[in-house]
mmCIF file with all atom_site columns, C-alpha atoms in Angstrom:
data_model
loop_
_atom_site.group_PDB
_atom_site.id
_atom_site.type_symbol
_atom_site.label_atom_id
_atom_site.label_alt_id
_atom_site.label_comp_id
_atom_site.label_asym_id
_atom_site.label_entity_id
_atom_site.label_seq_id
_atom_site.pdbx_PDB_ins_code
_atom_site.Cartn_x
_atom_site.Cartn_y
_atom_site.Cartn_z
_atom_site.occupancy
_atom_site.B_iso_or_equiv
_atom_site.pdbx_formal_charge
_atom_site.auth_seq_id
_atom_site.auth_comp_id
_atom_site.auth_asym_id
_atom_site.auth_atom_id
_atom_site.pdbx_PDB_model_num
ATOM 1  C CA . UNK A 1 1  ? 107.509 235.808 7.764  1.00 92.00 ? 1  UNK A CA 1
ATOM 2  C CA . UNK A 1 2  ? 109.236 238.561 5.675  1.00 95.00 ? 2  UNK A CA 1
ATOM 3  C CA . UNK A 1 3  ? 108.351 242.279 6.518  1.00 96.00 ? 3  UNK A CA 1
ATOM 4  C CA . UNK A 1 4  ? 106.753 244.795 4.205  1.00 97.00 ? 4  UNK A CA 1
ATOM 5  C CA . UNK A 1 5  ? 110.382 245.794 2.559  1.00 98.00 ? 5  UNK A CA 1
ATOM 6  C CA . UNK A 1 6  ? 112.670 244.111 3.923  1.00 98.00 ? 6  UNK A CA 1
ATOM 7  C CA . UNK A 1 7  ? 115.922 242.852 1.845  1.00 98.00 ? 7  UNK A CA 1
ATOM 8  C CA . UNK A 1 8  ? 117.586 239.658 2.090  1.00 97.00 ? 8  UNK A CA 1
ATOM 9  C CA . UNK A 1 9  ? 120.468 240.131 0.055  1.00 96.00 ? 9  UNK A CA 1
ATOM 10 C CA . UNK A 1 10 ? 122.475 237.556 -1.592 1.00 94.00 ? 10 UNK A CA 1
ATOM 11 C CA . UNK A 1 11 ? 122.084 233.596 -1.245 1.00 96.00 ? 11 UNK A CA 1
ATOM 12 C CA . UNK A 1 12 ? 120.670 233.675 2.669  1.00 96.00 ? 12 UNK A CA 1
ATOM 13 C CA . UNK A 1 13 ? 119.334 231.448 4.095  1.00 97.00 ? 13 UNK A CA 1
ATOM 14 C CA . UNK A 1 14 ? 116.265 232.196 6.306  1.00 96.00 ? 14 UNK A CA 1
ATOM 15 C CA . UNK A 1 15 ? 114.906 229.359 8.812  1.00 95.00 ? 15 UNK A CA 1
ATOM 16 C CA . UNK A 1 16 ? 111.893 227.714 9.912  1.00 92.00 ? 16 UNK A CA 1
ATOM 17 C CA . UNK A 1 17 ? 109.404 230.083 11.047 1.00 92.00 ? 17 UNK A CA 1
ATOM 18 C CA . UNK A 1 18 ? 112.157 233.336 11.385 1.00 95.00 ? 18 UNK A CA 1
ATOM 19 C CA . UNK A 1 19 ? 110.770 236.801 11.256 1.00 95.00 ? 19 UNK A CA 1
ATOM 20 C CA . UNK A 1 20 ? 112.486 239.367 9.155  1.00 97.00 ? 20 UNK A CA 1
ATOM 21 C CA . UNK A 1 21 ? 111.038 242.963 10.537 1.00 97.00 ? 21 UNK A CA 1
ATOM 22 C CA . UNK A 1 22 ? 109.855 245.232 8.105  1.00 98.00 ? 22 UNK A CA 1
ATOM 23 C CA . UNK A 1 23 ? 112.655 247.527 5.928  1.00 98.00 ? 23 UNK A CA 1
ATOM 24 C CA . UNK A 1 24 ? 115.457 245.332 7.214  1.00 98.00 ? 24 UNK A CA 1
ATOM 25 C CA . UNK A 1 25 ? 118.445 244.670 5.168  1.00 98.00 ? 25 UNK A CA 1
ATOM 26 C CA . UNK A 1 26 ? 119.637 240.621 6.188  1.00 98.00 ? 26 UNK A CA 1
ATOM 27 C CA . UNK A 1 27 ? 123.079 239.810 4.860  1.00 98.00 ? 27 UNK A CA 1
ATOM 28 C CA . UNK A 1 28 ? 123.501 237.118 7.221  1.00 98.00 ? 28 UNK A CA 1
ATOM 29 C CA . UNK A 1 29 ? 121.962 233.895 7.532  1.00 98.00 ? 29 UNK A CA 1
ATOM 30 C CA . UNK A 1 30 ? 118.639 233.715 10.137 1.00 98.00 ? 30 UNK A CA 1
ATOM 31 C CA . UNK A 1 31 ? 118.802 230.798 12.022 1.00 96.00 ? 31 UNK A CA 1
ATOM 32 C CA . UNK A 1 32 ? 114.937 228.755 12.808 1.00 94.00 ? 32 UNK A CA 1
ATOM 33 C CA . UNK A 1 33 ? 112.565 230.432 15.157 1.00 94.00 ? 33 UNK A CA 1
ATOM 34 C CA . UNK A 1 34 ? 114.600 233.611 15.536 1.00 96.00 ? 34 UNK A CA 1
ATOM 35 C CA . UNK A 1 35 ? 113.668 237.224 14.991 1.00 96.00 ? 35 UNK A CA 1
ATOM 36 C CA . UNK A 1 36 ? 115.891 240.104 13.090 1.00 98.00 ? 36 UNK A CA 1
ATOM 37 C CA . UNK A 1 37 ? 115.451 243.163 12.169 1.00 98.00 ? 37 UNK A CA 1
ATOM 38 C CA . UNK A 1 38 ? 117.502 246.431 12.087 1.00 97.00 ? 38 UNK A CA 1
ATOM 39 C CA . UNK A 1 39 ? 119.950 247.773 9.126  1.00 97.00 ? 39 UNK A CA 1
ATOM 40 C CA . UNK A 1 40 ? 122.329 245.590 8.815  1.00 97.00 ? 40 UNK A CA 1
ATOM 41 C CA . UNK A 1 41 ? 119.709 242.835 10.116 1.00 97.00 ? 41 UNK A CA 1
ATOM 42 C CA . UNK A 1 42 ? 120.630 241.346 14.190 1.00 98.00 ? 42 UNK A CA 1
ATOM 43 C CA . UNK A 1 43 ? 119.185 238.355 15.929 1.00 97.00 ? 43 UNK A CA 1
ATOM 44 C CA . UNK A 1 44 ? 116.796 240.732 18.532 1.00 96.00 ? 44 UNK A CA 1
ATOM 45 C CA . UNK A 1 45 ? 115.326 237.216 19.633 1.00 94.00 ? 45 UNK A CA 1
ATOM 46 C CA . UNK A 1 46 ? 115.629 233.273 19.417 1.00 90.00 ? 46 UNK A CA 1
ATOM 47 C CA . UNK A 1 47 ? 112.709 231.489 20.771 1.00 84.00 ? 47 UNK A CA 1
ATOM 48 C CA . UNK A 1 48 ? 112.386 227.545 20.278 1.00 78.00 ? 48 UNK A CA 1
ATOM 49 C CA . UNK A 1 49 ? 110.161 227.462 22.797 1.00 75.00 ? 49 UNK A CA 1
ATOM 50 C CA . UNK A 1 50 ? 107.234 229.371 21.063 1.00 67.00 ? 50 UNK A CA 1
ATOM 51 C CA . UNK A 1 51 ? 104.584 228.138 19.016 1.00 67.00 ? 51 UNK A CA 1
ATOM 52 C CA . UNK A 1 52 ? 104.654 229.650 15.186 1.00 65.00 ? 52 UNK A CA 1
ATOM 53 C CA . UNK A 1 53 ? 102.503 232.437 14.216 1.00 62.00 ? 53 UNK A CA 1
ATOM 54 C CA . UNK A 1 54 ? 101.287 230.315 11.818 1.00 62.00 ? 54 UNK A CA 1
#
């Protein structure tokens, strides 16, 4: 899931089931079942364990 604005900028990848929050700005790659968000874009959360939103 990609929040409302958010910019992934460049050739990123973006895993399984990541979150992007809204207005963030990834440069790096997100790695499967994690959460980012912020300006430049952090990990705030990796959670295999979790079922998908989805």
């Amino acid at each position: 899931m990609i929040g409302a604005g958010a910019k992934i900028l460049g050739n990123i990848e973006v895993g399984k089931y990541a979150k992007i929050g809204a207005n963030s700005v990834v440069l790096h790659p997100v790695p499967e079942y994690a959460t980012a968000a912020g300006v430049p874009a952090r990990i705030v959360s990796q959670d295999k364990a979790a079922k998908p939103a989805l």
